[in-house]
Short mmCIF file of C-alpha atoms and ligand atoms in Angstrom, two decimals:
data_model
loop_
_atom_site.label_atom_id
_atom_site.label_comp_id
_atom_site.label_asym_id
_atom_site.label_seq_id
_atom_site.Cartn_x
_atom_site.Cartn_y
_atom_site.Cartn_z
CA MET A 1 -38.29 -28.19 -3.21
CA ALA A 2 -36.28 -26.65 -5.89
CA ASP A 3 -33.72 -24.34 -5.04
CA TYR A 4 -34.04 -20.85 -6.32
CA ILE A 5 -31.09 -18.47 -6.42
CA LEU A 6 -33.17 -15.32 -7.38
CA VAL A 7 -36.87 -14.60 -6.43
CA VAL A 8 -38.76 -11.73 -7.84
CA ARG A 9 -42.01 -11.07 -6.49
CA GLU A 10 -44.78 -8.66 -7.92
CA VAL A 11 -42.06 -6.23 -8.93
CA THR A 12 -43.50 -3.04 -10.56
CA LYS A 13 -41.53 0.22 -11.93
CA SER A 14 -42.83 3.00 -13.78
CA PHE A 15 -41.14 6.08 -15.53
CA GLY A 16 -43.17 9.00 -15.39
CA GLY A 17 -46.69 7.65 -16.69
CA LEU A 18 -44.99 4.67 -18.47
CA SER A 19 -45.18 1.20 -16.47
CA ALA A 20 -41.99 -0.43 -17.88
CA LEU A 21 -42.63 -3.54 -15.35
CA SER A 22 -46.18 -4.10 -14.20
CA GLY A 23 -45.99 -7.04 -11.85
CA VAL A 24 -43.06 -9.37 -12.60
CA ASP A 25 -42.78 -12.66 -10.89
CA MET A 26 -39.80 -14.83 -11.42
CA LYS A 27 -37.97 -17.58 -9.89
CA VAL A 28 -34.54 -18.56 -11.15
CA ARG A 29 -33.24 -21.87 -10.36
CA ARG A 30 -29.55 -21.92 -9.35
CA GLY A 31 -27.02 -23.38 -11.54
CA ILE A 32 -28.75 -23.32 -14.86
CA MET A 33 -28.66 -20.90 -17.91
CA SER A 34 -32.01 -18.88 -18.24
CA LEU A 35 -32.90 -16.88 -21.20
CA LEU A 36 -35.24 -13.71 -20.68
CA ILE A 37 -36.68 -12.90 -24.17
CA GLY A 38 -39.28 -10.51 -25.34
CA PRO A 39 -39.85 -7.97 -28.09
CA ASN A 40 -38.30 -4.59 -27.78
CA GLY A 41 -39.49 -2.32 -24.84
CA SER A 42 -41.04 -5.34 -22.96
CA GLY A 43 -39.00 -4.51 -19.92
CA LYS A 44 -35.94 -6.87 -20.19
CA THR A 45 -33.21 -4.27 -19.33
CA THR A 46 -35.13 -2.37 -16.78
CA LEU A 47 -35.80 -5.58 -14.87
CA ILE A 48 -32.11 -6.72 -14.82
CA ASN A 49 -31.54 -2.86 -13.47
CA THR A 50 -33.95 -3.43 -10.88
CA MET A 51 -32.53 -7.19 -9.84
CA THR A 52 -29.18 -5.48 -9.70
CA GLY A 53 -30.20 -2.37 -7.86
CA VAL A 54 -29.63 0.33 -10.30
CA TYR A 55 -33.19 1.08 -10.15
CA LYS A 56 -35.67 0.63 -7.11
CA PRO A 57 -38.83 -1.05 -7.73
CA ASP A 58 -42.15 1.26 -6.86
CA SER A 59 -43.54 -2.08 -5.09
CA GLY A 60 -42.55 -5.71 -5.15
CA GLU A 61 -39.73 -7.69 -3.45
CA ILE A 62 -36.42 -9.22 -4.60
CA PHE A 63 -34.79 -12.01 -3.14
CA PHE A 64 -31.08 -13.51 -3.53
CA GLU A 65 -30.33 -16.54 -1.91
CA ASP A 66 -33.20 -15.89 0.32
CA LYS A 67 -31.98 -12.68 1.56
CA PRO A 68 -34.12 -9.42 0.45
CA ILE A 69 -32.19 -7.23 -1.61
CA THR A 70 -34.82 -4.89 -2.72
CA LYS A 71 -33.59 -1.75 -0.61
CA LEU A 72 -29.71 -2.60 -1.12
CA LYS A 73 -27.30 -0.72 -3.09
CA PRO A 74 -25.76 -2.02 -6.30
CA HIS A 75 -22.42 -2.64 -5.16
CA THR A 76 -23.79 -4.29 -2.01
CA ILE A 77 -25.81 -6.58 -4.35
CA TYR A 78 -22.44 -7.23 -6.13
CA GLY A 79 -20.84 -8.15 -3.11
CA LEU A 80 -23.45 -10.97 -2.53
CA GLY A 81 -22.55 -12.49 -5.72
CA LEU A 82 -25.30 -11.24 -8.08
CA VAL A 83 -23.33 -9.71 -10.70
CA ARG A 84 -24.02 -7.82 -14.01
CA THR A 85 -20.90 -8.08 -16.29
CA TRP A 86 -20.91 -4.70 -17.20
CA GLN A 87 -21.28 -3.69 -13.29
CA ILE A 88 -17.63 -4.84 -13.16
CA PRO A 89 -15.33 -1.69 -13.91
CA ARG A 90 -14.14 -1.90 -17.56
CA PRO A 91 -11.04 -4.31 -18.09
CA PHE A 92 -7.87 -2.28 -17.49
CA HIS A 93 -6.60 -2.03 -21.00
CA SER A 94 -2.92 -1.91 -20.08
CA MET A 95 -3.04 -4.70 -17.87
CA THR A 96 -2.75 -8.59 -18.73
CA VAL A 97 -5.48 -11.00 -18.88
CA LEU A 98 -4.34 -12.73 -15.74
CA GLU A 99 -3.63 -9.20 -13.97
CA ASN A 100 -7.23 -8.13 -14.97
CA LEU A 101 -8.35 -11.24 -12.97
CA LEU A 102 -6.38 -10.81 -10.20
CA VAL A 103 -7.50 -7.23 -9.44
CA SER A 104 -11.03 -8.30 -9.66
CA HIS A 105 -10.69 -10.43 -6.92
CA LYS A 106 -12.86 -9.23 -3.66
CA GLY A 107 -10.52 -7.68 -1.25
CA HIS A 108 -7.47 -7.47 -3.31
CA ARG A 109 -4.66 -5.92 -1.39
CA GLY A 110 -2.25 -3.60 -3.27
CA ASP A 111 1.13 -4.13 -2.78
CA GLY A 112 1.49 -0.97 -0.67
CA LEU A 113 -0.16 -3.08 2.38
CA VAL A 114 2.52 -5.66 2.28
CA THR A 115 4.60 -5.21 5.28
CA GLY A 116 7.51 -7.63 6.47
CA LEU A 117 5.49 -9.17 8.97
CA PHE A 118 2.61 -10.42 6.65
CA LYS A 119 4.55 -11.03 3.63
CA SER A 120 4.48 -14.72 3.87
CA SER A 121 0.90 -15.27 4.38
CA TRP A 122 0.27 -12.64 1.98
CA MET A 123 2.37 -14.51 -0.69
CA LYS A 124 0.41 -17.84 0.06
CA GLU A 125 -2.80 -15.91 -0.49
CA GLU A 126 -1.23 -14.33 -3.80
CA GLU A 127 -0.50 -17.86 -5.10
CA GLN A 128 -3.75 -19.45 -4.20
CA LEU A 129 -5.29 -16.49 -5.92
CA VAL A 130 -3.21 -17.00 -9.06
CA GLU A 131 -4.34 -20.54 -8.92
CA LYS A 132 -7.86 -19.55 -8.88
CA ALA A 133 -7.37 -17.12 -11.72
CA TYR A 134 -5.45 -19.71 -13.87
CA ARG A 135 -8.30 -22.26 -13.52
CA ILE A 136 -11.01 -19.88 -14.49
CA LEU A 137 -8.89 -18.62 -17.58
CA ARG A 138 -8.50 -22.46 -18.59
CA LEU A 139 -12.32 -22.90 -18.07
CA LEU A 140 -12.88 -19.83 -20.55
CA LYS A 141 -10.10 -20.95 -22.97
CA LEU A 142 -8.29 -17.81 -22.33
CA ASP A 143 -5.14 -19.56 -20.42
CA HIS A 144 -3.00 -19.00 -23.59
CA LEU A 145 -3.57 -15.43 -23.53
CA TRP A 146 -2.55 -15.16 -20.04
CA ASP A 147 0.13 -12.33 -20.81
CA GLN A 148 -1.58 -10.66 -23.55
CA GLN A 149 -2.51 -7.00 -22.86
CA ALA A 150 -6.51 -6.49 -22.49
CA ASN A 151 -6.76 -3.87 -25.35
CA LYS A 152 -5.39 -6.82 -27.86
CA LEU A 153 -8.19 -8.95 -27.10
CA SER A 154 -11.12 -9.58 -29.64
CA GLY A 155 -14.56 -8.69 -28.95
CA GLY A 156 -15.62 -12.24 -27.60
CA GLN A 157 -12.60 -12.59 -25.81
CA MET A 158 -13.39 -9.18 -24.26
CA LYS A 159 -16.96 -10.88 -23.33
CA LEU A 160 -14.88 -13.87 -22.01
CA LEU A 161 -12.64 -11.88 -19.66
CA GLU A 162 -15.58 -9.77 -18.24
CA THR A 163 -17.11 -13.29 -17.36
CA GLY A 164 -13.70 -14.25 -15.99
CA ARG A 165 -13.51 -11.08 -13.94
CA ALA A 166 -17.02 -11.66 -12.63
CA LEU A 167 -15.98 -15.29 -11.59
CA MET A 168 -13.05 -14.09 -9.88
CA SER A 169 -15.02 -11.37 -8.02
CA GLY A 170 -17.03 -14.28 -6.25
CA ALA A 171 -20.18 -14.20 -8.32
CA LYS A 172 -22.86 -16.92 -7.82
CA MET A 173 -25.17 -15.45 -10.49
CA ILE A 174 -24.27 -13.64 -13.57
CA LEU A 175 -26.58 -11.64 -15.70
CA MET A 176 -25.74 -10.46 -19.17
CA ASP A 177 -27.81 -8.11 -21.22
CA GLU A 178 -26.99 -9.11 -24.98
CA PRO A 179 -23.60 -10.70 -24.70
CA ALA A 180 -23.79 -11.67 -28.32
CA ALA A 181 -24.24 -7.81 -29.66
CA GLY A 182 -21.43 -7.22 -31.90
CA LEU A 183 -20.10 -10.74 -32.10
CA ASN A 184 -20.28 -12.77 -35.30
CA PRO A 185 -22.11 -15.83 -35.07
CA ILE A 186 -18.86 -18.24 -34.71
CA LEU A 187 -17.61 -16.08 -31.99
CA ALA A 188 -21.15 -15.86 -30.26
CA ASN A 189 -21.49 -19.40 -30.24
CA ASP A 190 -17.93 -19.86 -28.92
CA LEU A 191 -18.92 -17.54 -25.93
CA PHE A 192 -22.25 -19.71 -25.44
CA ILE A 193 -20.26 -22.74 -25.41
CA HIS A 194 -17.78 -21.26 -22.73
CA LEU A 195 -20.69 -19.87 -20.37
CA ARG A 196 -22.05 -23.51 -20.38
CA GLU A 197 -19.06 -24.75 -19.38
CA VAL A 198 -18.53 -22.40 -16.38
CA ALA A 199 -22.27 -23.16 -15.68
CA ARG A 200 -21.39 -26.86 -15.40
CA GLN A 201 -18.14 -26.95 -13.81
CA LEU A 202 -18.46 -23.95 -11.39
CA GLY A 203 -22.41 -24.18 -10.69
CA THR A 204 -22.54 -20.47 -11.77
CA THR A 205 -26.15 -19.50 -12.41
CA PHE A 206 -26.49 -17.39 -15.66
CA LEU A 207 -29.60 -15.21 -16.76
CA LEU A 208 -29.00 -13.87 -20.15
CA VAL A 209 -30.87 -11.34 -22.29
CA GLU A 210 -30.46 -12.00 -25.97
CA HIS A 211 -32.38 -11.17 -28.82
CA ARG A 212 -30.82 -13.26 -31.24
CA LEU A 213 -32.67 -16.13 -30.14
CA ASP A 214 -31.30 -18.71 -32.89
CA LEU A 215 -27.94 -18.24 -31.50
CA ALA A 216 -28.54 -18.24 -27.56
CA ILE A 217 -31.46 -21.19 -27.53
CA PRO A 218 -29.47 -24.43 -28.09
CA TYR A 219 -27.29 -23.36 -25.03
CA VAL A 220 -29.90 -22.26 -22.43
CA ASP A 221 -32.19 -24.84 -20.11
CA TYR A 222 -34.78 -22.18 -19.42
CA VAL A 223 -36.65 -19.35 -20.99
CA PHE A 224 -38.63 -16.61 -19.64
CA ALA A 225 -40.78 -14.54 -22.00
CA MET A 226 -41.87 -11.07 -21.15
CA HIS A 227 -44.17 -8.55 -22.63
CA LEU A 228 -45.67 -5.27 -21.53
CA GLY A 229 -43.69 -5.52 -18.09
CA LYS A 230 -44.66 -8.96 -17.36
CA VAL A 231 -43.54 -12.37 -17.50
CA ILE A 232 -45.96 -14.07 -19.86
CA ALA A 233 -44.69 -17.49 -20.37
CA GLU A 234 -41.75 -19.69 -18.75
CA GLY A 235 -40.44 -23.15 -19.25
CA ILE A 236 -37.91 -25.21 -21.51
CA PRO A 237 -37.18 -23.79 -24.77
CA GLN A 238 -39.31 -25.39 -27.42
CA GLN A 239 -42.31 -25.12 -24.99
CA VAL A 240 -41.93 -20.98 -24.73
CA LEU A 241 -40.97 -20.36 -28.27
CA THR A 242 -44.41 -22.06 -29.29
CA ASN A 243 -46.33 -20.60 -26.77
CA SER A 244 -48.99 -18.50 -28.62
CA LEU A 245 -48.71 -15.56 -26.46
CA VAL A 246 -45.25 -15.44 -26.95
CA VAL A 247 -45.53 -15.72 -30.55
CA GLU A 248 -48.34 -13.17 -30.79
CA SER A 249 -46.28 -10.63 -28.57
CA TYR A 250 -43.40 -10.51 -31.15
CA LEU A 251 -45.97 -9.91 -34.05
CA GLY A 252 -46.98 -7.10 -31.97
CA GLY A 253 -50.14 -8.62 -30.94
N1 ADP B 1 -34.56 5.32 -17.85
C1 ADP B 1 -35.67 5.37 -18.32
N2 ADP B 1 -36.52 6.47 -18.44
C2 ADP B 1 -37.91 6.29 -19.10
N3 ADP B 1 -38.25 5.29 -19.73
C3 ADP B 1 -37.65 4.08 -19.53
C4 ADP B 1 -36.17 4.16 -19.05
N4 ADP B 1 -35.82 2.79 -19.19
C5 ADP B 1 -36.63 2.17 -19.71
N5 ADP B 1 -37.68 2.98 -20.27
C6 ADP B 1 -38.91 2.36 -21.00
O1 ADP B 1 -39.32 1.28 -20.41
C7 ADP B 1 -39.85 0.10 -21.22
C8 ADP B 1 -39.15 -0.90 -21.16
O2 ADP B 1 -37.68 -0.81 -21.62
P1 ADP B 1 -36.54 -1.90 -21.29
O3 ADP B 1 -36.53 -2.39 -20.25
O4 ADP B 1 -35.28 -1.06 -22.09
O5 ADP B 1 -37.05 -2.97 -22.74
P2 ADP B 1 -36.18 -4.10 -23.38
O6 ADP B 1 -34.99 -4.22 -22.71
O7 ADP B 1 -36.96 -5.16 -23.18
O8 ADP B 1 -36.25 -3.75 -24.69
C9 ADP B 1 -39.67 1.01 -22.79
O9 ADP B 1 -40.87 1.65 -22.98
C10 ADP B 1 -38.75 2.19 -22.31
O10 ADP B 1 -38.64 3.04 -23.21
MG1 MG B 2 -33.06 -4.00 -23.37
#
């Protein structure tokens, strides 16, 4: 049996009289990169918000690593390792790239807590954290920028830094809503290449929402297509993109 990290069952969500999610079923396999597509207004962002606890569904259930998360608060879900990139506090612009990663570590202790008694074990822990941060930066090809201030980064590098911060926080699954927005095609390609590398080397699961299909499709393993608040097709990219229901949904059918 396949190992599903995230399972969504019959989830519905309405805003007033408008049904944004009308019975979403979705199972996301661990360790792969999935893409969620669908025309504007089909419910993609609402679904991501529901997965991360920002919205409570009207009905249905969501499981993360077999644990029901439907009623949990966003920060609790984040703590379990289901992380939406912008859920992480904005990068600290006056801090360096490395510092941004170090403060993202869960349970990071400030200098104020260091007492003489604990200093040596604290230093050991800090050393391991720095090592972990460097490993992540190398993976994201940001290591040469480690002492660069975050506000000097390009848009693409900032997205990578957000990813690095998510990884440092212990994310097992990362959700990104339109990560290529605002990036030129070359930088967008770079971003997807680096995300793939993270998925391959660390086994991190990604669920991306991206309307620039041409940019994202070459890098994803699996596609879910939504229309009118439901998943209407899923499978390998070529299958889903040629599915007649999916094609019609984009034509306004
Ligand atoms: N907070 C909200 N209040 C009212 N309606 C909303 C809200 N969020 C989304 N919607 C509506 O729900 C539907 C799905 O929106 P959304 O999830 O943003 O779609 P997508 O991300 O696929 O473009 C749309 O009709 C949208 O107008
Ligand atoms: Mg959206």
